[in-house]
CSV table of C-alpha atoms in Angstrom, one decimal:
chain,number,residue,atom,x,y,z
A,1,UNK,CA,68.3,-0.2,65.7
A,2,UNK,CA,69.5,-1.5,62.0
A,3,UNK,CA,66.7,-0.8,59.5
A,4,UNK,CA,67.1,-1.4,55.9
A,5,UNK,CA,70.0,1.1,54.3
A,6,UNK,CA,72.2,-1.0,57.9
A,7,UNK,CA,70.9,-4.2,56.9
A,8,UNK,CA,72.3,-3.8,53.3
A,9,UNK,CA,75.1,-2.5,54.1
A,10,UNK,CA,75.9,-5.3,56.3
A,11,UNK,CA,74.6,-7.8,53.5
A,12,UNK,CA,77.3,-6.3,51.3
A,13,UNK,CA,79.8,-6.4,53.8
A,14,UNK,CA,78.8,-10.4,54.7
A,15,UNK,CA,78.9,-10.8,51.2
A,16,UNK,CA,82.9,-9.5,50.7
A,17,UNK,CA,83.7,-11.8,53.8
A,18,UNK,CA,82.0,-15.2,53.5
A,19,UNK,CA,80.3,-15.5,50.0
A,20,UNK,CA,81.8,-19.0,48.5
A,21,UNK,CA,84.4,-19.0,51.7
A,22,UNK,CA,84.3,-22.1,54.3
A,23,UNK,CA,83.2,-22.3,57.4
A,24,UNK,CA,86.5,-23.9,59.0
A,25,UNK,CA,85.0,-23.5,62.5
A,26,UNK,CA,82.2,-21.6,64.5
A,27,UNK,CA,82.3,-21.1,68.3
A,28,UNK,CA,79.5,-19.6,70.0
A,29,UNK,CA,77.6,-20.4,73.5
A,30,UNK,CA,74.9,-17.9,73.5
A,31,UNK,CA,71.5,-19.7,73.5
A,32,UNK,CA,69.5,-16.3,73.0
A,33,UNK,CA,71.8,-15.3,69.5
A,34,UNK,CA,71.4,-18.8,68.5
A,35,UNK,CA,67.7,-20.2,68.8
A,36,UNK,CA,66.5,-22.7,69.2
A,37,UNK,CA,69.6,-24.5,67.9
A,38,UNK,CA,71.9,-25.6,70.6
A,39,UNK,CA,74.7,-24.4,70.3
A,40,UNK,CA,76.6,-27.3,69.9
A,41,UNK,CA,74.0,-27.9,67.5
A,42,UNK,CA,74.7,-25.0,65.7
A,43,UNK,CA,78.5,-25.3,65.5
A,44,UNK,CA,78.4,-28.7,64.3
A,45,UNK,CA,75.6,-27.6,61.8
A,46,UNK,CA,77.9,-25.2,60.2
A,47,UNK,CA,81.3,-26.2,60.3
A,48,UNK,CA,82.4,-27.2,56.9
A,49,UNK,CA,80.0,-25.3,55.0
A,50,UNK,CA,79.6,-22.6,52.4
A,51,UNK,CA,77.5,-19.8,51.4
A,52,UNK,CA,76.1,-19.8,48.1
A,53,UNK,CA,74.1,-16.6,48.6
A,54,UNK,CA,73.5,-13.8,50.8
A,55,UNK,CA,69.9,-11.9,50.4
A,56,UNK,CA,68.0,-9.6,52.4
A,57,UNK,CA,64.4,-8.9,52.4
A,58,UNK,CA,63.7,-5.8,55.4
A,59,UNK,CA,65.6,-6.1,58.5
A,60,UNK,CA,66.3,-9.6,57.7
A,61,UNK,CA,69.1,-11.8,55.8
A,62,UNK,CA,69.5,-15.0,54.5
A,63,UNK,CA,72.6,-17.6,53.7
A,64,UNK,CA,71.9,-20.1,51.5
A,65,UNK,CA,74.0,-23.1,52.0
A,66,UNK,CA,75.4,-25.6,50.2
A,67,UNK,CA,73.8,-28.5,51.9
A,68,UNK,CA,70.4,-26.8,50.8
A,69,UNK,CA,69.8,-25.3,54.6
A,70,UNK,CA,69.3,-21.6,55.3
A,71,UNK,CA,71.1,-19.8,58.0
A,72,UNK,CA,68.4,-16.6,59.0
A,73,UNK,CA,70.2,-13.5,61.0
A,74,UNK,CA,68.9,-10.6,62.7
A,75,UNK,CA,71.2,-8.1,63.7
A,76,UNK,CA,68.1,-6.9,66.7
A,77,UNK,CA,68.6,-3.5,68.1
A,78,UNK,CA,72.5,-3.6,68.5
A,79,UNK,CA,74.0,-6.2,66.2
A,80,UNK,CA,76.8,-6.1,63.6
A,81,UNK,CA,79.7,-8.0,62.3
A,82,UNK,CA,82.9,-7.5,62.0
A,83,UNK,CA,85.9,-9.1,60.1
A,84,UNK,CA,89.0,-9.6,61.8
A,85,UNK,CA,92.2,-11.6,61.2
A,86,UNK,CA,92.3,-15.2,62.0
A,87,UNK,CA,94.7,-14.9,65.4
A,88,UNK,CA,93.1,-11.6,66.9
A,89,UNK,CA,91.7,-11.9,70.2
A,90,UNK,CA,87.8,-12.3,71.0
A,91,UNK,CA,85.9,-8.8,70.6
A,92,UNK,CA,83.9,-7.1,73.6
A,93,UNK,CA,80.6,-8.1,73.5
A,94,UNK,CA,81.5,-11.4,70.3
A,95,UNK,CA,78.6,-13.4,70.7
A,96,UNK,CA,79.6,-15.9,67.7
A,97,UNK,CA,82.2,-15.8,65.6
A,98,UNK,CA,83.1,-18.2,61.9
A,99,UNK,CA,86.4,-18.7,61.0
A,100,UNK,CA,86.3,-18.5,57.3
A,101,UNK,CA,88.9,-19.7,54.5
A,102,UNK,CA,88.7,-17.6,51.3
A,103,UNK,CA,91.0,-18.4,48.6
A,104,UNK,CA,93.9,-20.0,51.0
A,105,UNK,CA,93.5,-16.9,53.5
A,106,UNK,CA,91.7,-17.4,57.4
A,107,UNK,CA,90.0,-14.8,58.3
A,108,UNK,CA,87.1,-14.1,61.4
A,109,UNK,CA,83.6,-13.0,60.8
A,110,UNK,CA,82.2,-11.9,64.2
A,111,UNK,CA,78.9,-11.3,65.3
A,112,UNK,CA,78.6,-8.6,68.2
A,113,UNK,CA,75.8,-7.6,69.6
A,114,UNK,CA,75.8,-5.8,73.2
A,115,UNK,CA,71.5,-6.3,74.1
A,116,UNK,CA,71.8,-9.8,72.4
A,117,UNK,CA,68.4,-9.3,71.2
A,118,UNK,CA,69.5,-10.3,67.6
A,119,UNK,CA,69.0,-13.9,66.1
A,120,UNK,CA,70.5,-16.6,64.6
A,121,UNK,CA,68.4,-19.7,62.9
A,122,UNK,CA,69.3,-22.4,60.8
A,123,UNK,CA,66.4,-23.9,59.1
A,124,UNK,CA,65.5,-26.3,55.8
A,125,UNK,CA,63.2,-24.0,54.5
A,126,UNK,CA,61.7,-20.2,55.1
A,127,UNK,CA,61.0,-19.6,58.4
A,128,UNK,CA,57.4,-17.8,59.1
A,129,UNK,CA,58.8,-14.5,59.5
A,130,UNK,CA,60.4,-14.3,56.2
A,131,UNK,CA,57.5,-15.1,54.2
A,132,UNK,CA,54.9,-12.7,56.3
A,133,UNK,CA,57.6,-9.9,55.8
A,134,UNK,CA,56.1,-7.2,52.8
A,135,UNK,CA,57.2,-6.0,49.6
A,136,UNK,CA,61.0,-4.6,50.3
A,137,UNK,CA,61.3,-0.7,49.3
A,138,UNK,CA,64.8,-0.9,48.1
A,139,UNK,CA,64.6,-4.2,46.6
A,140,UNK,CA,60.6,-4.1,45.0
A,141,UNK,CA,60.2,-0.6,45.2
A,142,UNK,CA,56.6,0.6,46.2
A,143,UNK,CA,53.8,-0.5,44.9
A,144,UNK,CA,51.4,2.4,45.5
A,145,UNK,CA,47.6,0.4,45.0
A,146,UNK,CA,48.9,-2.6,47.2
A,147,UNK,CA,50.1,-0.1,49.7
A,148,UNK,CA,46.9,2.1,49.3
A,149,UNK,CA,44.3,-1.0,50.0
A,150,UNK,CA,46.8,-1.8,53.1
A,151,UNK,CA,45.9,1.8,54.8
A,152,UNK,CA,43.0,1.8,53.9
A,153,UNK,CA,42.3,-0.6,56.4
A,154,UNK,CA,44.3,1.3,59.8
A,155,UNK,CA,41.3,3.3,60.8
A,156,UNK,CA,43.1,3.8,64.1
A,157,UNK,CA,46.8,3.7,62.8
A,158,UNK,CA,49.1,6.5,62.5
A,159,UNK,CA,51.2,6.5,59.4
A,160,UNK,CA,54.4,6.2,60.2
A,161,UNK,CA,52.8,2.9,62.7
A,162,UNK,CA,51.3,1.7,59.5
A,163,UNK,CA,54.9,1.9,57.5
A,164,UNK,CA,56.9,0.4,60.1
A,165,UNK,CA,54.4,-2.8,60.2
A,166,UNK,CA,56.9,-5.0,58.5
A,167,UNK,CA,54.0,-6.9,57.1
A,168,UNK,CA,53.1,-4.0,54.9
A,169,UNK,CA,56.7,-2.8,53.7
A,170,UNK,CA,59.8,-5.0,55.0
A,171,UNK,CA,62.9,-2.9,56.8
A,172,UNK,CA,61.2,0.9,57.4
A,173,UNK,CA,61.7,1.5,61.3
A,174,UNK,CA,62.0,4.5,63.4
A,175,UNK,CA,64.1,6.4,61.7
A,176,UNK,CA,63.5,5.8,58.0
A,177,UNK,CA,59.5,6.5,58.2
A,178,UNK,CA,60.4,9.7,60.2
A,179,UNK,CA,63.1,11.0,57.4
A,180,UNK,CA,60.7,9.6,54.8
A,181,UNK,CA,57.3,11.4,56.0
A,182,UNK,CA,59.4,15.0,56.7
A,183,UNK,CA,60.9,14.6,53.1
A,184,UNK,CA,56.9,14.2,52.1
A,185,UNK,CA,55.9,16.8,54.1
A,186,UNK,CA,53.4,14.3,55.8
A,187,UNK,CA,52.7,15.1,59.9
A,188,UNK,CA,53.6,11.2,61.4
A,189,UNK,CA,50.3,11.2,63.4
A,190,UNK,CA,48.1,11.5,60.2
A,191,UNK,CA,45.5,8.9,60.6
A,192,UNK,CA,46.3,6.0,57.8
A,193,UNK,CA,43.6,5.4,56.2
A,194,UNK,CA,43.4,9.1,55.2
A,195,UNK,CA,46.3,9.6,53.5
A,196,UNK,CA,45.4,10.1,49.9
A,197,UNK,CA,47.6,8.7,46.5
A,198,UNK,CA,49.3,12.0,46.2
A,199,UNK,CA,50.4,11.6,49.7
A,200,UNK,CA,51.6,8.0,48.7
A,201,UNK,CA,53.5,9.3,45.9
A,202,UNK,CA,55.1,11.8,48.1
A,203,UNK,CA,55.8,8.9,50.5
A,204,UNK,CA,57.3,6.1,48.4
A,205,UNK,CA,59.4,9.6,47.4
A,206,UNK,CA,60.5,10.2,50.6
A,207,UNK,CA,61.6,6.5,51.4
A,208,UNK,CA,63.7,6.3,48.4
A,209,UNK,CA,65.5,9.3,49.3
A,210,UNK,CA,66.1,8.7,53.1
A,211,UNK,CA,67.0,5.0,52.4
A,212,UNK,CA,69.4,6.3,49.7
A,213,UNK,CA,71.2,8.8,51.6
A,214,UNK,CA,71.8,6.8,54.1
A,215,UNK,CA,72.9,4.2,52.0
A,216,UNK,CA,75.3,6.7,50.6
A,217,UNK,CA,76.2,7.8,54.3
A,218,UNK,CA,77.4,3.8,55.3
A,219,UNK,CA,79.3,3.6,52.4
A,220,UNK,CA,81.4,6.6,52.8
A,221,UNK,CA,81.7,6.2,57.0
A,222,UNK,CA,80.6,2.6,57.7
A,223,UNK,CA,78.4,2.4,60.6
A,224,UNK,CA,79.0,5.6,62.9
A,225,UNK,CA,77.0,6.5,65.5
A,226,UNK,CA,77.0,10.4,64.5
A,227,UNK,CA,73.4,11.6,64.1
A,228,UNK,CA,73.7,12.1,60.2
A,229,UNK,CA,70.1,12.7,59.5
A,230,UNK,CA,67.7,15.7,58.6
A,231,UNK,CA,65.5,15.7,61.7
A,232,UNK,CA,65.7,12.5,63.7
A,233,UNK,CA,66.8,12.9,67.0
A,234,UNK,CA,66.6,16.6,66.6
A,235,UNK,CA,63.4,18.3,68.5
A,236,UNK,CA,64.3,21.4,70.1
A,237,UNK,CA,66.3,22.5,66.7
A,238,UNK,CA,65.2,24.6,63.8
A,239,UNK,CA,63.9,22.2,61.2
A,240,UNK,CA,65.9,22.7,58.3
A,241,UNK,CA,62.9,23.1,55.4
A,242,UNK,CA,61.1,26.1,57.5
A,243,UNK,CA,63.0,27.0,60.6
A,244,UNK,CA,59.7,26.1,62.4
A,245,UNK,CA,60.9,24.2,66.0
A,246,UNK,CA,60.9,20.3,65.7
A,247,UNK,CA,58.8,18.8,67.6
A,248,UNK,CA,58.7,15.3,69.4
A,249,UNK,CA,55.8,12.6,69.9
A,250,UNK,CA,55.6,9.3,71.1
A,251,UNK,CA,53.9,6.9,68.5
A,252,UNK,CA,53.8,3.1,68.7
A,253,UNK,CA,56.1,3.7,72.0
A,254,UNK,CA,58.7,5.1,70.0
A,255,UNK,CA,60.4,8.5,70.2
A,256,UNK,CA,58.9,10.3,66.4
A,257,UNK,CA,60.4,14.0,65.6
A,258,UNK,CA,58.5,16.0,63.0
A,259,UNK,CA,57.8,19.6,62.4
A,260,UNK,CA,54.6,21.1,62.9
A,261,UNK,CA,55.3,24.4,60.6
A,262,UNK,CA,55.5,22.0,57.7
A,263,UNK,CA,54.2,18.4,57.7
A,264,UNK,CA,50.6,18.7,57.6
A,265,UNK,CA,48.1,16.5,59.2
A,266,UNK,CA,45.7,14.0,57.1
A,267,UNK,CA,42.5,13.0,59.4
């Protein structure tokens, strides 16, 4: 699934492709991409228009337009875009694609997206989700006493649960809190509301790095699906601080590698 260092990258990329470009036509019929809009709706809504800005805040971005509306995107657990020429032929799995005009040249911008479990919305003003979504780590950094008074009421939260509630920091998902709580040498299933403001340090620490790197990663190979990561995805192999054998737990319903020989538990 995209988490933040993904959502960036595409931000960047979206910026390059459509940033003060026009929207010369749309075509889409999905009605799960693009709700609730119709999509006729949708098309209509968008043809002819430009995006002033591009921003991101967690998993999520925004296009401001020029009539004033917002156009929200979610790139779910198997979204992207790509940019293609103007007269290539429809991609495997396109589920909307602009046609953009940027300084006399056409180009596409195509949104594909294989589960369809991503989102489009055009809206007049911030949609709910936005404005519930927390502080962004890349963006606002973390802010250690908001964060600490947010734990300290998961009494029955695991850690890495409570960073991926995107109410308490926007954009950390599966793999970033795992990275992030190995680099802190933090065990995942430490109970929340124990972790301590030297642990927090270590933490906010640990999220910069992993969200870096990977930030680093994208820029050099774009998005690959090569397992570039320190332990993620990796139980069964030596864990490359201590040798000790990853390990693998379910938390939250999601798959969590850590390493018992060296992240220690906080109860």
């Amino acid at each position: 699934m995209p988490e933040l260092p993904e959502v960036e990258f595409t931000r960047k990329n979206l910026a390059r492709w459509m940033l003060h470009a026009r929207v010369a036509s749309v075509k889409t019929n999905d009605t799960r991409i693009v709700r609730p809009e119709k999509p006729r709706a949708f098309v209509r809504a968008l043809t002819g228009r430009t995006g002033d800005r591009i921003e991101r805040r967690g998993k999520w971005m925004k296009v401001t337009l020029d009539d004033g509306r917002y156009l929200f995107a979610h790139l779910g657990m198997s979204g992207w875009f790509e940019h293609v020429g103007s007269g290539e032929a429809p991609l495997r799995f396109e589920r909307v694609s602009f046609e953009v005009e940027k300084r006399g040249t056409r180009s596409r911008v195509v949104y594909v997206d294989s589960r369809r479990w991503g989102r489009m919305i055009l809206a007049g003003e911030d949609i709910a989700t936005w404005r519930a979504l927390g502080p962004d780590p890349l963006d606002d950094g973390v802010d250690l006493e908001r964060l600490a008074q947010k734990l300290t009421r998961r009494k029955r939260s695991s850690i890495k649960e409570a960073l991926m509630d995107q109410t308490i920091l926007a954009g950390v998902g599966n793999i970033q809190a795992i990275e992030a709580l190995w680099k802190a040498g933090i065990d995942p299933c430490s109970t929340a509301s124990a972790i301590s403001t030297s642990d927090l340090e270590e933490i906010a620490s640990g999220l910069r790095w992993t969200i870096q790197r990977t930030l680093e990663d994208l820029e050099k190979s774009g998005l690959v699906t090569e397992n570039l990561f320190c332990i993620y995805g990796r139980q069964g192999e030596p864990c490359p601080r201590c040798g000790h054998t990853l390990e693998r737990v379910v938390l939250g319903g999601r798959a969590t590698t850590f390493c018992p020989g060296c992240q220690q538990r906080r109860e």
